[in-house]
Amino acid sequence: MAQDQHRSARTLETVARACDVIDTLDALGGAGVTEVATELDIAKSSAHAYLNTLREKRFVVKKGHQYHLSLEFLYLGKSVRHRHVLFAHGKSVVDQLASESGEYVHLMAEQHGLERNVYKVAGENAVGDTYHTAKERKTDFLHFTSTGKAVLAHLPESRVRDIVDTHGLLQKTENTITDLETLFEELETVRNRGYAVNDEEEVKGIRAVGAPIRNANGTVLGAISVSGPSSRFTGEYLHKEVPHMVKEAANVTEASINMSDASQSL
Amino acid sequence: MAQDQHRSARTLETVARACDVIDTLDALGGAGVTEVATELDIAKSSAHAYLNTLREKRFVVKKGHQYHLSLEFLYLGKSVRHRHVLFAHGKSVVDQLASESGEYVHLMAEQHGLERNVYKVAGENAVGDTYHTAKERKTDFLHFTSTGKAVLAHLPESRVRDIVDTHGLLQKTENTITDLETLFEELETVRNRGYAVNDEEEVKGIRAVGAPIRNANGTVLGAISVSGPSSRFTGEYLHKEVPHMVKEAANVTEASINMSDASQSL
DNA sequence: AAAATTGTTTCCCAAATGCGAACAGCTATA
DNA sequence: TATAGCTGTTCGCATTTGGGAAACAATTTT
């Protein structure tokens, strides 16, 4: 059933289903046994067993007859973030960039071919992140964001093809790049000028500039972006000032990472 | 094997083990197959299967030969927090209390008999939360914090006994309450005066004042606390001013919750 | 008061998992 | 450079475990 493209390593159905239960509880914001059972198309007794086990393991809490994800996830999330390389070396840089630019700043990592924000800060005049505060997930593709394109530009071509095969090229606005040919051209441009521009490709009225963060081997780890209203993001500001700030911030982060890498690898 | 005190509902060992894998990855901050296998005392091939499944489900990422928890947990954590009643109604109150008092303010919920912080803010003169930024978990018991005691004071006695049976009364400092008798007396005091005091019971040099948050039924949902250095937390400040602020904040939160409950239950 | 929910428990068989062992790939060591 | 000792990965088989149907309990609705 779960046979993937490459010869699939073994997967445990029970574990996979437990993950589905977690996803379902998140999607529904809590649910009862029957609800979970119908949602995942399994027997009530099975759903009950899954929920009960997750509860005993403290990943789920039960309020009355409703099951919810527990605050354990908040702790795990914090833990993951604090240990992440980009957070460790990028947080202060991002904070500074936000106060310097006054705009919204994102620190992003790629995982499983998707965009994952490690950290984000709103500068004083920040605009435009109210979209996706709640539902930020599932549609976090790489091809319509500045950070995403900055990352894609520095991944091996084969990897980019894999990612597009897996996730497709969803159209979010009329500016979204929706075919592979155009995407590769765009990535070429990104590589040449050293930064990526999101020209209302995800949300109308919002532009962004993103620069990649790479380690000493040239492997891309993520990206930093500055975003704001299209009205403000034009001309010199969009094509000179912002790129300059963003690239600088990315470079500083890279330097910090490479220094600690160098000291560790001895 | 996993027969618990009360007649145990069914649990799935595969799911339980998957949870253990997640806990292990968190505890070790990433690990290899062999490491996980020895840690959990299972076969290498099994550990591999678990890790592979969690990776396919995007809860785990693989960097070289190291497996780490993915940023998915960061998203789930945020989602859980944003949906939590206490956060929804308490965040603004806590923010205000922090700027008003200048101290550290915690918004806490009880889950599985443990202390779980939903939100916390440092006021301008805040001191003393650097302990447990990283390793805050596992030892988060209720009996040595102001929030924990505030909550315990309003749980049914039987529930308190259950919790103590399960988690014990770990001694953290010389002031920690370590026997049930004394604990019940303390909880009585807390109930009578309406707030709990943590007198260096968790960490030497830190005192705190906590007040419970209860819904219209009288069920306790959590607590709010203000904490700071013992040098500053004395006399009138400790026994009048801070309790007044904390109780006020808790009451405002309660009111907000009860209003939305009332409107929903019709 | 009856009917329709939902959650919980039981039991058995098919199926999924755990394990051991073999294999592959890499690193350190002689 | 060869060898030993690590890793991670794959395979096949015996066995345990989880899935499901149905009965039961506990509410809620009609």
Coordinates of C-alpha atoms (C1' of nucleotides) in Angstrom, one line a residue:
Chain A
M1 CA 0.0 0.0 0.0
A2 CA 2.6 2.5 1.1
Q3 CA 5.1 1.5 -1.7
D4 CA 7.0 4.7 -2.6
Q5 CA 8.9 5.5 -5.8
H6 CA 12.3 4.3 -4.7
R7 CA 12.4 0.8 -3.3
S8 CA 10.8 1.6 0.0
A9 CA 12.5 0.7 3.3
R10 CA 10.2 -1.0 5.8
T11 CA 7.5 1.1 7.5
L12 CA 5.3 0.1 10.4
E13 CA 1.7 0.6 9.7
T14 CA 0.8 1.0 13.3
V15 CA 3.3 3.8 13.7
A16 CA 2.1 5.5 10.5
R17 CA -1.5 5.3 11.8
A18 CA -0.5 6.8 15.1
C19 CA 1.0 9.7 13.2
D20 CA -2.2 10.0 11.3
V21 CA -4.1 10.2 14.6
I22 CA -1.9 13.0 15.7
D23 CA -2.4 14.9 12.4
T24 CA -6.1 14.4 12.7
L25 CA -6.3 15.7 16.2
D26 CA -4.3 18.7 15.1
A27 CA -6.5 19.3 12.0
L28 CA -9.7 19.0 13.9
G29 CA -8.4 20.7 17.1
G30 CA -9.5 17.8 19.2
A31 CA -11.9 15.0 18.5
G32 CA -13.8 12.1 19.9
V33 CA -13.2 8.4 19.3
T34 CA -15.9 8.0 16.6
E35 CA -14.7 11.1 14.9
V36 CA -11.2 9.9 14.6
A37 CA -12.3 6.4 13.6
T38 CA -14.4 7.7 10.7
E39 CA -11.8 10.2 9.7
L40 CA -9.1 7.5 9.3
D41 CA -11.5 4.8 8.3
I42 CA -10.7 2.4 11.1
A43 CA -12.8 0.6 13.7
K44 CA -13.9 2.5 16.7
S45 CA -12.1 0.0 18.9
S46 CA -8.9 0.7 17.1
A47 CA -9.2 4.4 17.3
H48 CA -9.8 4.0 21.0
A49 CA -6.6 2.0 21.4
Y50 CA -4.5 4.5 19.6
L51 CA -5.9 7.4 21.5
N52 CA -5.5 5.6 24.8
T53 CA -1.9 4.7 24.1
L54 CA -1.0 8.3 23.1
R55 CA -2.7 9.5 26.3
E56 CA -0.7 7.1 28.5
K57 CA 2.4 8.4 26.8
R58 CA 1.3 11.9 27.5
F59 CA 1.1 13.1 23.9
V60 CA -2.6 13.4 24.2
V61 CA -5.0 14.6 26.9
K62 CA -8.6 13.7 27.4
K63 CA -11.1 16.3 28.4
G64 CA -14.4 14.7 28.9
H65 CA -14.9 12.7 25.8
Q66 CA -12.7 14.8 23.6
Y67 CA -9.0 14.0 22.9
H68 CA -6.5 16.8 22.3
L69 CA -2.9 17.0 21.6
S70 CA -1.0 17.8 24.8
L71 CA 1.3 20.6 25.7
E72 CA 4.1 18.0 25.3
F73 CA 4.3 19.2 21.7
L74 CA 5.0 22.7 22.8
Y75 CA 8.0 21.5 24.8
L76 CA 9.2 19.3 22.0
G77 CA 8.8 22.1 19.6
K78 CA 10.8 24.5 21.7
S79 CA 13.4 21.8 22.1
V80 CA 13.7 21.2 18.4
R81 CA 14.0 24.9 17.7
H82 CA 16.6 25.5 20.3
R83 CA 18.8 22.8 19.0
H84 CA 18.5 23.8 15.3
V85 CA 21.6 25.2 13.8
L86 CA 19.9 28.0 12.1
F87 CA 18.2 29.1 15.3
A88 CA 21.4 28.9 17.3
H89 CA 23.3 31.0 14.9
G90 CA 20.6 33.0 13.1
K91 CA 18.2 34.3 15.8
S92 CA 20.2 37.3 16.8
V93 CA 21.0 38.1 13.2
V94 CA 17.3 38.0 12.4
D95 CA 16.3 40.1 15.3
Q96 CA 18.8 42.7 14.2
L97 CA 17.6 42.6 10.6
A98 CA 14.1 43.1 11.8
S99 CA 14.8 46.2 13.8
E100 CA 17.1 47.5 11.0
S101 CA 14.6 47.0 8.3
G102 CA 11.4 47.4 10.3
E103 CA 9.9 44.6 8.1
Y104 CA 8.9 41.0 8.7
V105 CA 11.9 38.7 8.8
H106 CA 11.8 34.9 8.4
L107 CA 14.4 32.3 9.1
M108 CA 13.6 29.2 7.2
A109 CA 14.8 25.6 6.8
E110 CA 13.8 23.1 4.2
Q111 CA 12.6 19.7 5.4
H112 CA 11.0 17.0 3.3
G113 CA 10.9 19.4 0.4
L114 CA 8.7 21.8 2.3
E115 CA 9.2 25.3 3.8
R116 CA 9.6 25.2 7.6
N117 CA 10.1 28.4 9.5
V118 CA 12.5 28.1 12.4
Y119 CA 11.9 31.7 13.6
K120 CA 10.3 34.9 12.5
V121 CA 10.1 38.4 13.8
A122 CA 8.0 41.4 13.0
G123 CA 9.8 44.7 12.6
E124 CA 8.2 48.0 13.6
N125 CA 6.5 48.6 10.2
A126 CA 5.9 44.9 9.5
V127 CA 2.9 44.0 7.4
G128 CA 1.5 40.9 6.0
D129 CA 2.0 37.9 8.1
T130 CA -1.4 37.6 9.4
Y131 CA -2.1 35.2 6.7
H132 CA -1.0 31.7 7.8
T133 CA -0.6 32.3 11.5
A134 CA -3.0 29.5 12.3
K135 CA -3.0 27.2 9.3
E136 CA 0.6 27.5 8.3
R137 CA 1.3 23.9 7.3
K138 CA 0.6 21.4 4.5
T139 CA 0.7 24.1 1.8
D140 CA 4.2 25.3 2.6
F141 CA 5.8 24.7 -0.7
L142 CA 9.1 26.1 -1.8
H143 CA 8.4 27.4 -5.2
F144 CA 6.3 30.4 -4.3
T145 CA 8.4 32.0 -1.6
S146 CA 11.7 33.9 -1.7
T147 CA 13.2 31.6 0.9
G148 CA 12.0 28.6 -0.9
K149 CA 13.4 29.7 -4.2
A150 CA 16.7 30.7 -2.6
V151 CA 17.0 27.2 -1.2
L152 CA 15.9 25.4 -4.4
A153 CA 18.5 27.4 -6.3
H154 CA 21.2 25.7 -4.4
L155 CA 19.9 22.1 -4.3
P156 CA 21.1 19.6 -6.9
E157 CA 18.8 19.6 -9.9
S158 CA 17.8 16.0 -9.3
R159 CA 16.6 16.9 -5.8
V160 CA 14.6 19.8 -7.2
R161 CA 12.9 17.4 -9.7
D162 CA 12.1 15.0 -6.9
I163 CA 10.6 17.7 -4.8
V164 CA 8.4 19.0 -7.7
D165 CA 7.4 15.4 -8.5
T166 CA 6.3 14.9 -4.9
H167 CA 4.6 18.2 -4.2
G168 CA 3.8 19.7 -7.5
L169 CA 3.7 23.4 -8.3
L170 CA 0.6 24.7 -6.8
Q171 CA -0.7 28.0 -8.1
K172 CA -1.4 30.4 -5.4
T173 CA -1.6 33.7 -7.3
E174 CA -1.4 34.6 -11.0
N175 CA 2.3 35.2 -10.5
T176 CA 3.1 31.8 -9.1
I177 CA 5.6 29.8 -11.2
T178 CA 3.7 26.7 -12.3
D179 CA 6.0 24.9 -14.8
L180 CA 9.3 23.3 -14.3
E181 CA 11.0 25.0 -17.2
T182 CA 10.3 28.5 -15.9
L183 CA 11.2 27.4 -12.4
F184 CA 14.7 26.3 -13.5
E185 CA 15.2 29.5 -15.4
E186 CA 14.2 31.5 -12.3
L187 CA 16.6 29.4 -10.1
E188 CA 19.4 30.2 -12.5
T189 CA 18.6 33.9 -12.1
V190 CA 18.6 33.5 -8.3
R191 CA 21.9 31.8 -8.3
N192 CA 23.4 34.6 -10.5
R193 CA 22.3 37.5 -8.5
G194 CA 22.6 35.9 -5.1
Y195 CA 19.1 36.4 -3.9
A196 CA 15.5 35.5 -4.7
V197 CA 12.5 37.7 -5.1
N198 CA 9.0 36.7 -4.4
D199 CA 6.9 39.0 -6.6
E200 CA 3.4 38.4 -5.2
E201 CA 3.7 34.8 -6.0
E202 CA 2.3 33.5 -2.8
V203 CA 0.0 36.3 -1.7
K204 CA -1.1 39.3 -3.7
G205 CA 0.2 42.5 -2.3
I206 CA 3.2 41.0 -0.6
R207 CA 6.8 40.9 -2.0
A208 CA 9.9 39.4 -0.4
V209 CA 13.6 39.1 -0.8
G210 CA 15.4 35.9 0.3
A211 CA 19.0 34.8 0.5
P212 CA 20.3 31.3 1.0
I213 CA 22.4 30.1 4.0
R214 CA 25.0 27.6 3.0
N215 CA 27.6 25.8 5.0
A216 CA 31.3 25.4 4.1
N217 CA 30.6 22.5 1.8
G218 CA 28.2 24.5 -0.2
T219 CA 25.2 22.6 1.2
V220 CA 22.2 24.9 1.6
L221 CA 20.7 24.8 5.1
G222 CA 18.0 27.4 4.7
A223 CA 17.3 31.0 4.0
I224 CA 16.5 34.4 5.4
S225 CA 13.9 36.7 4.0
V226 CA 12.5 40.2 4.4
S227 CA 9.0 40.7 3.3
G228 CA 6.4 43.5 3.1
P229 CA 3.8 45.3 1.1
S230 CA 4.3 45.6 -2.6
S231 CA 3.7 49.3 -2.4
R232 CA 6.9 49.8 -0.3
F233 CA 8.8 47.0 -2.0
T234 CA 9.7 48.7 -5.3
G235 CA 12.7 50.3 -7.1
E236 CA 16.0 50.7 -5.3
Y237 CA 14.5 49.5 -2.0
L238 CA 13.4 46.2 -3.5
H239 CA 16.4 45.6 -5.8
K240 CA 19.3 47.2 -3.8
E241 CA 18.7 48.0 -0.2
V242 CA 16.8 45.0 0.9
P243 CA 18.9 42.5 -1.0
H244 CA 22.0 44.0 0.5
M245 CA 20.6 43.7 4.1
V246 CA 19.3 40.2 3.5
K247 CA 22.5 38.9 1.9
E248 CA 24.6 40.4 4.7
A249 CA 22.4 38.7 7.3
A250 CA 22.7 35.4 5.5
N251 CA 26.5 35.8 5.3
V252 CA 26.9 36.6 8.9
T253 CA 24.8 33.5 9.8
E254 CA 26.9 31.4 7.5
A255 CA 30.1 32.6 9.0
S256 CA 28.9 31.9 12.5
I257 CA 27.9 28.4 11.5
N258 CA 31.1 27.6 9.7
M259 CA 33.2 28.8 12.6
S260 CA 31.5 26.5 15.0
D261 CA 31.6 23.6 12.5
A262 CA 35.3 24.1 12.1
S263 CA 35.9 24.0 15.8
Q264 CA 33.8 20.9 16.2
S265 CA 35.3 18.9 13.4
L266 CA 38.7 18.7 15.1
Chain B
M1 CA 3.2 -6.1 30.5
A2 CA 1.9 -2.5 30.6
Q3 CA -0.8 -3.4 33.2
D4 CA -1.5 -0.1 35.2
Q5 CA -3.0 0.4 38.6
H6 CA -6.6 0.9 37.5
R7 CA -8.0 -1.7 35.1
S8 CA -6.0 -0.7 32.1
A9 CA -7.6 0.0 28.8
R10 CA -5.9 -1.5 25.8
T11 CA -2.6 0.0 24.7
L12 CA -0.7 -0.6 21.5
E13 CA 2.9 -1.5 22.1
T14 CA 4.0 -0.4 18.7
V15 CA 2.6 3.1 19.3
A16 CA 4.1 3.2 22.8
R17 CA 7.5 2.3 21.4
A18 CA 7.1 5.0 18.7
C19 CA 6.5 7.5 21.5
D20 CA 9.6 6.2 23.2
V21 CA 11.6 6.7 20.1
I22 CA 10.5 10.3 19.9
D23 CA 11.3 10.9 23.6
T24 CA 14.8 9.3 23.0
L25 CA 15.5 11.5 20.0
D26 CA 14.5 14.5 22.1
A27 CA 16.6 13.5 25.1
L28 CA 19.7 12.8 23.0
G29 CA 19.1 15.6 20.6
G30 CA 19.3 13.3 17.6
A31 CA 20.7 9.8 17.4
G32 CA 21.7 7.0 15.1
V33 CA 19.9 3.7 14.6
T34 CA 22.2 1.7 16.9
E35 CA 22.0 4.4 19.6
V36 CA 18.2 4.3 19.6
A37 CA 18.2 0.5 19.5
T38 CA 20.4 0.1 22.5
E39 CA 18.7 2.9 24.4
L40 CA 15.3 1.2 24.0
D41 CA 16.7 -2.3 24.1
I42 CA 15.2 -3.4 20.7
A43 CA 16.8 -4.9 17.6
K44 CA 18.7 -2.6 15.3
S45 CA 16.3 -3.6 12.5
S46 CA 13.3 -2.6 14.6
A47 CA 14.8 0.8 15.5
H48 CA 15.4 1.3 11.8
A49 CA 11.8 0.5 11.0
Y50 CA 10.5 3.0 13.6
L51 CA 12.8 5.8 12.5
N52 CA 12.1 5.2 8.9
T53 CA 8.3 5.3 9.4
L54 CA 8.5 8.5 11.5
R55 CA 10.7 10.0 8.7
E56 CA 8.2 9.1 6.0
K57 CA 5.5 10.7 8.2
R58 CA 7.7 13.8 8.5
F59 CA 8.1 13.7 12.2
V60 CA 11.7 12.9 11.9
V61 CA 14.5 14.1 9.6
K62 CA 17.6 12.3 8.7
K63 CA 20.9 14.2 8.4
G64 CA 23.6 11.9 7.2
H65 CA 23.2 9.0 9.6
Q66 CA 21.7 11.0 12.4
Y67 CA 17.9 11.1 13.0
H68 CA 16.4 14.3 14.5
L69 CA 12.9 15.4 15.4
S70 CA 11.6 17.6 12.7
L71 CA 10.3 21.1 12.8
E72 CA 6.8 19.6 12.5
F73 CA 6.9 19.6 16.3
L74 CA 7.3 23.3 16.3
Y75 CA 4.2 23.7 14.2
L76 CA 2.2 21.3 16.3
G77 CA 3.4 23.0 19.4
K78 CA 2.3 26.4 18.2
S79 CA -1.0 25.0 17.1
V80 CA -1.6 23.4 20.5
R81 CA -0.8 26.6 22.3
H82 CA -3.0 28.7 20.1
R83 CA -5.9 26.5 20.7
H84 CA -5.5 26.3 24.4
V85 CA -8.1 28.1 26.5
L86 CA -5.7 29.6 28.9
F87 CA -3.6 31.0 26.1
A88 CA -6.5 32.4 24.2
H89 CA -7.9 34.2 27.2
G90 CA -4.7 34.7 29.3
K91 CA -2.0 35.9 27.0
S92 CA -2.9 39.5 27.1
V93 CA -3.5 39.4 30.8
V94 CA -0.1 37.9 31.4
D95 CA 1.6 40.4 29.1
Q96 CA 0.1 43.2 31.1
L97 CA 1.0 41.7 34.4
A98 CA 4.6 41.3 33.3
S99 CA 4.9 45.0 32.3
E100 CA 3.0 46.1 35.4
S101 CA 5.1 44.0 37.8
G102 CA 8.4 43.9 35.8
E103 CA 8.8 40.4 37.0
Y104 CA 8.7 37.0 35.4
V105 CA 5.1 35.8 34.8
H106 CA 4.0 32.3 34.0
L107 CA 0.7 30.9 32.7
M108 CA 0.5 27.3 33.5
A109 CA -1.8 24.3 33.0
E110 CA -1.8 20.9 34.6
Q111 CA -1.6 17.9 32.4
H112 CA -1.1 14.3 33.6
G113 CA -0.3 15.6 37.0
L114 CA 2.5 17.7 35.8
E115 CA 3.2 21.4 35.4
R116 CA 3.0 22.6 31.8
N117 CA 3.7 26.2 30.9
V118 CA 1.4 27.5 28.3
Y119 CA 3.1 30.9 28.1
K120 CA 5.6 32.9 30.0
V121 CA 7.0 36.5 29.7
A122 CA 9.9 38.3 31.3
G123 CA 9.1 41.7 32.7
E124 CA 11.7 44.4 32.7
N125 CA 13.4 43.5 36.0
A126 CA 12.8 39.8 35.5
V127 CA 15.2 37.4 37.2
G128 CA 15.5 33.8 37.6
D129 CA 14.1 31.8 34.7
T130 CA 17.4 30.9 33.1
Y131 CA 17.2 27.6 35.0
H132 CA 15.1 25.2 33.0
T133 CA 15.1 27.0 29.6
A134 CA 16.5 23.9 28.0
K135 CA 15.7 20.9 30.1
E136 CA 12.3 22.0 31.3
R137 CA 10.5 18.7 31.4
K138 CA 10.2 15.4 33.2
T139 CA 10.8 17.1 36.6
D140 CA 8.0 19.5 36.3
F141 CA 6.1 18.4 39.4
L142 CA 3.3 20.4 41.0
H143 CA 4.3 20.4 44.6
F144 CA 7.2 22.8 44.6
T145 CA 5.8 25.6 42.5
S146 CA 3.3 28.4 43.3
T147 CA 1.3 27.5 40.2
G148 CA 1.4 23.8 41.0
K149 CA 0.2 24.3 44.6
A150 CA -2.5 26.7 43.4
V151 CA -3.8 24.1 41.1
L152 CA -3.5 21.2 43.6
A153 CA -5.4 23.2 46.2
H154 CA -8.4 23.1 44.0
L155 CA -8.3 19.5 42.7
P156 CA -10.3 16.8 44.5
E157 CA -8.3 15.2 47.3
S158 CA -8.4 11.8 45.6
R159 CA -6.8 13.3 42.5
V160 CA -4.1 14.9 44.6
R161 CA -3.4 11.5 46.2
D162 CA -3.2 9.9 42.7
I163 CA -0.8 12.5 41.5
V164 CA 1.5 12.1 44.5
D165 CA 1.3 8.3 44.2
T166 CA 2.3 8.6 40.5
H167 CA 5.0 11.3 40.7
G168 CA 6.1 11.3 44.4
L169 CA 7.3 14.4 46.2
L170 CA 10.8 15.0 44.9
Q171 CA 12.9 17.3 47.1
K172 CA 14.5 20.1 45.2
T173 CA 15.6 22.4 48.0
E174 CA 15.5 22.2 51.8
N175 CA 12.2 24.0 51.7
T176 CA 10.4 21.6 49.4
I177 CA 7.4 19.9 50.9
T178 CA 8.1 16.2 50.9
D179 CA 5.3 14.6 52.9
L180 CA 1.7 14.3 52.1
E181 CA 0.5 15.5 55.5
T182 CA 2.3 18.8 55.2
L183 CA 1.2 19.2 51.6
F184 CA -2.4 18.9 52.5
E185 CA -2.0 21.5 55.3
E186 CA -0.3 23.8 52.8
L187 CA -3.1 23.4 50.3
E188 CA -5.6 24.3 52.9
T189 CA -3.8 27.5 53.6
V190 CA -3.6 28.2 49.8
R191 CA -7.4 27.7 49.6
N192 CA -8.0 30.0 52.5
R193 CA -5.9 33.0 51.4
G194 CA -6.6 32.5 47.7
Y195 CA -3.0 32.3 46.5
A196 CA 0.0 30.1 46.8
V197 CA 3.6 31.1 47.8
N198 CA 6.7 29.2 46.6
D199 CA 9.3 30.1 49.2
E200 CA 12.5 28.8 47.6
E201 CA 10.9 25.4 47.3
E202 CA 12.1 24.7 43.8
V203 CA 15.2 26.9 43.5
K204 CA 17.1 28.7 46.2
G205 CA 16.9 32.4 45.9
I206 CA 13.6 32.4 44.0
R207 CA 10.1 33.1 45.4
A208 CA 6.8 33.2 43.6
V209 CA 3.2 33.9 44.1
G210 CA 0.5 31.9 42.2
A211 CA -3.2 32.1 41.9
P212 CA -5.6 29.5 40.4
I213 CA -7.7 29.9 37.3
R214 CA -11.1 28.2 37.6
N215 CA -14.0 27.9 35.3
A216 CA -17.7 28.5 36.2
N217 CA -18.1 24.9 37.5
G218 CA -15.2 25.4 39.9
T219 CA -12.9 23.2 37.9
V220 CA -9.4 24.4 38.1
L221 CA -7.8 25.0 34.7
G222 CA -4.4 26.3 35.6
A223 CA -2.7 29.1 37.4
I224 CA -0.8 32.4 36.9
S225 CA 2.3 33.2 38.8
V226 CA 4.8 36.1 39.4
S227 CA 8.3 35.1 40.4
G228 CA 11.5 36.8 41.3
P229 CA 14.5 37.1 43.6
S230 CA 13.9 36.4 47.3
S231 CA 15.7 39.6 48.1
R232 CA 12.9 41.6 46.4
F233 CA 10.1 39.2 47.4
T234 CA 9.6 40.1 51.0
G235 CA 7.2 41.9 53.4
E236 CA 4.4 43.8 51.9
Y237 CA 5.5 43.2 48.3
L238 CA 5.4 39.5 48.8
H239 CA 2.3 39.2 50.9
K240 CA 0.2 42.1 49.6
E241 CA 1.1 43.8 46.4
V242 CA 2.1 40.7 44.3
P243 CA -0.8 38.5 45.5
H244 CA -3.2 41.4 44.7
M245 CA -1.8 41.7 41.1
V246 CA -1.7 37.9 40.6
K247 CA -5.2 37.3 41.9
E248 CA -6.6 40.1 39.8
A249 CA -5.0 38.7 36.7
A250 CA -6.3 35.3 37.4
N251 CA -9.8 36.7 37.9
V252 CA -9.8 38.6 34.7
T253 CA -8.7 35.5 32.9
E254 CA -11.5 33.5 34.6
A255 CA -14.0 36.1 33.6
S256 CA -13.0 36.0 30.0
I257 CA -13.1 32.3 29.9
N258 CA -16.5 32.1 31.6
M259 CA -18.0 34.6 29.2
S260 CA -17.0 32.7 26.2
D261 CA -18.1 29.4 27.7
A262 CA -21.5 30.9 28.5
S263 CA -21.9 32.1 24.9
Q264 CA -20.9 28.8 23.5
S265 CA -23.1 26.6 25.7
L266 CA -26.3 28.0 24.3
Chain C
dA1 C1' -39.9 5.9 27.5
dA2 C1' -37.7 4.6 23.4
dA3 C1' -34.2 5.4 20.1
dA4 C1' -30.0 7.0 18.7
dT5 C1' -25.7 8.7 20.0
dT6 C1' -20.9 8.0 21.9
dG7 C1' -17.3 5.5 24.5
dT8 C1' -15.6 1.1 26.3
dT9 C1' -14.6 -3.8 26.5
dT10 C1' -14.1 -8.6 24.8
dC11 C1' -12.5 -12.1 21.8
dC12 C1' -10.4 -14.4 18.0
dC13 C1' -7.9 -14.8 13.6
dA14 C1' -5.2 -12.8 10.1
dA15 C1' -1.5 -10.0 9.6
dA16 C1' 2.0 -7.0 11.0
dT17 C1' 6.0 -6.7 13.8
dG18 C1' 10.3 -8.2 16.1
dC19 C1' 14.3 -10.6 15.7
dG20 C1' 18.6 -12.7 14.0
dA21 C1' 21.6 -12.9 10.6
dA22 C1' 23.7 -11.6 6.4
dC23 C1' 25.2 -7.7 3.7
dA24 C1' 27.1 -3.2 2.5
dG25 C1' 29.8 1.0 3.4
dC26 C1' 32.8 3.6 6.1
dT27 C1' 36.6 4.5 9.5
dA28 C1' 40.2 3.5 12.2
dT29 C1' 44.0 0.8 13.1
dA30 C1' 47.9 -2.2 12.4
Chain D
dT1 C1' 47.4 -1.4 2.1
dA2 C1' 44.9 -4.8 4.3
dT3 C1' 42.1 -5.9 8.2
dA4 C1' 39.1 -5.5 11.9
dG5 C1' 35.4 -3.1 13.8
dC6 C1' 32.2 0.1 13.6
dT7 C1' 28.0 1.9 11.4
dG8 C1' 23.2 1.4 8.6
dT9 C1' 20.3 -1.5 5.7
dT10 C1' 17.8 -5.6 3.9
dC11 C1' 15.6 -10.2 4.2
dG12 C1' 12.8 -14.0 5.7
dC13 C1' 10.5 -16.4 9.1
dA14 C1' 8.0 -17.4 13.6
dT15 C1' 5.1 -15.3 16.7
dT16 C1' 2.7 -11.7 18.8
dT17 C1' -0.1 -8.0 18.2
dG18 C1' -3.4 -5.3 16.5
dG19 C1' -8.0 -5.0 13.7
dG20 C1' -12.6 -5.6 13.6
dA21 C1' -17.4 -7.1 14.8
dA22 C1' -20.4 -7.1 18.2
dA23 C1' -22.0 -6.7 22.8
dC24 C1' -22.3 -3.5 26.6
dA25 C1' -22.6 0.9 29.1
dA26 C1' -23.6 5.5 29.6
dT27 C1' -25.5 9.7 27.8
dT28 C1' -28.4 12.5 25.1
dT29 C1' -32.2 13.2 22.0
dT30 C1' -36.7 12.6 20.3

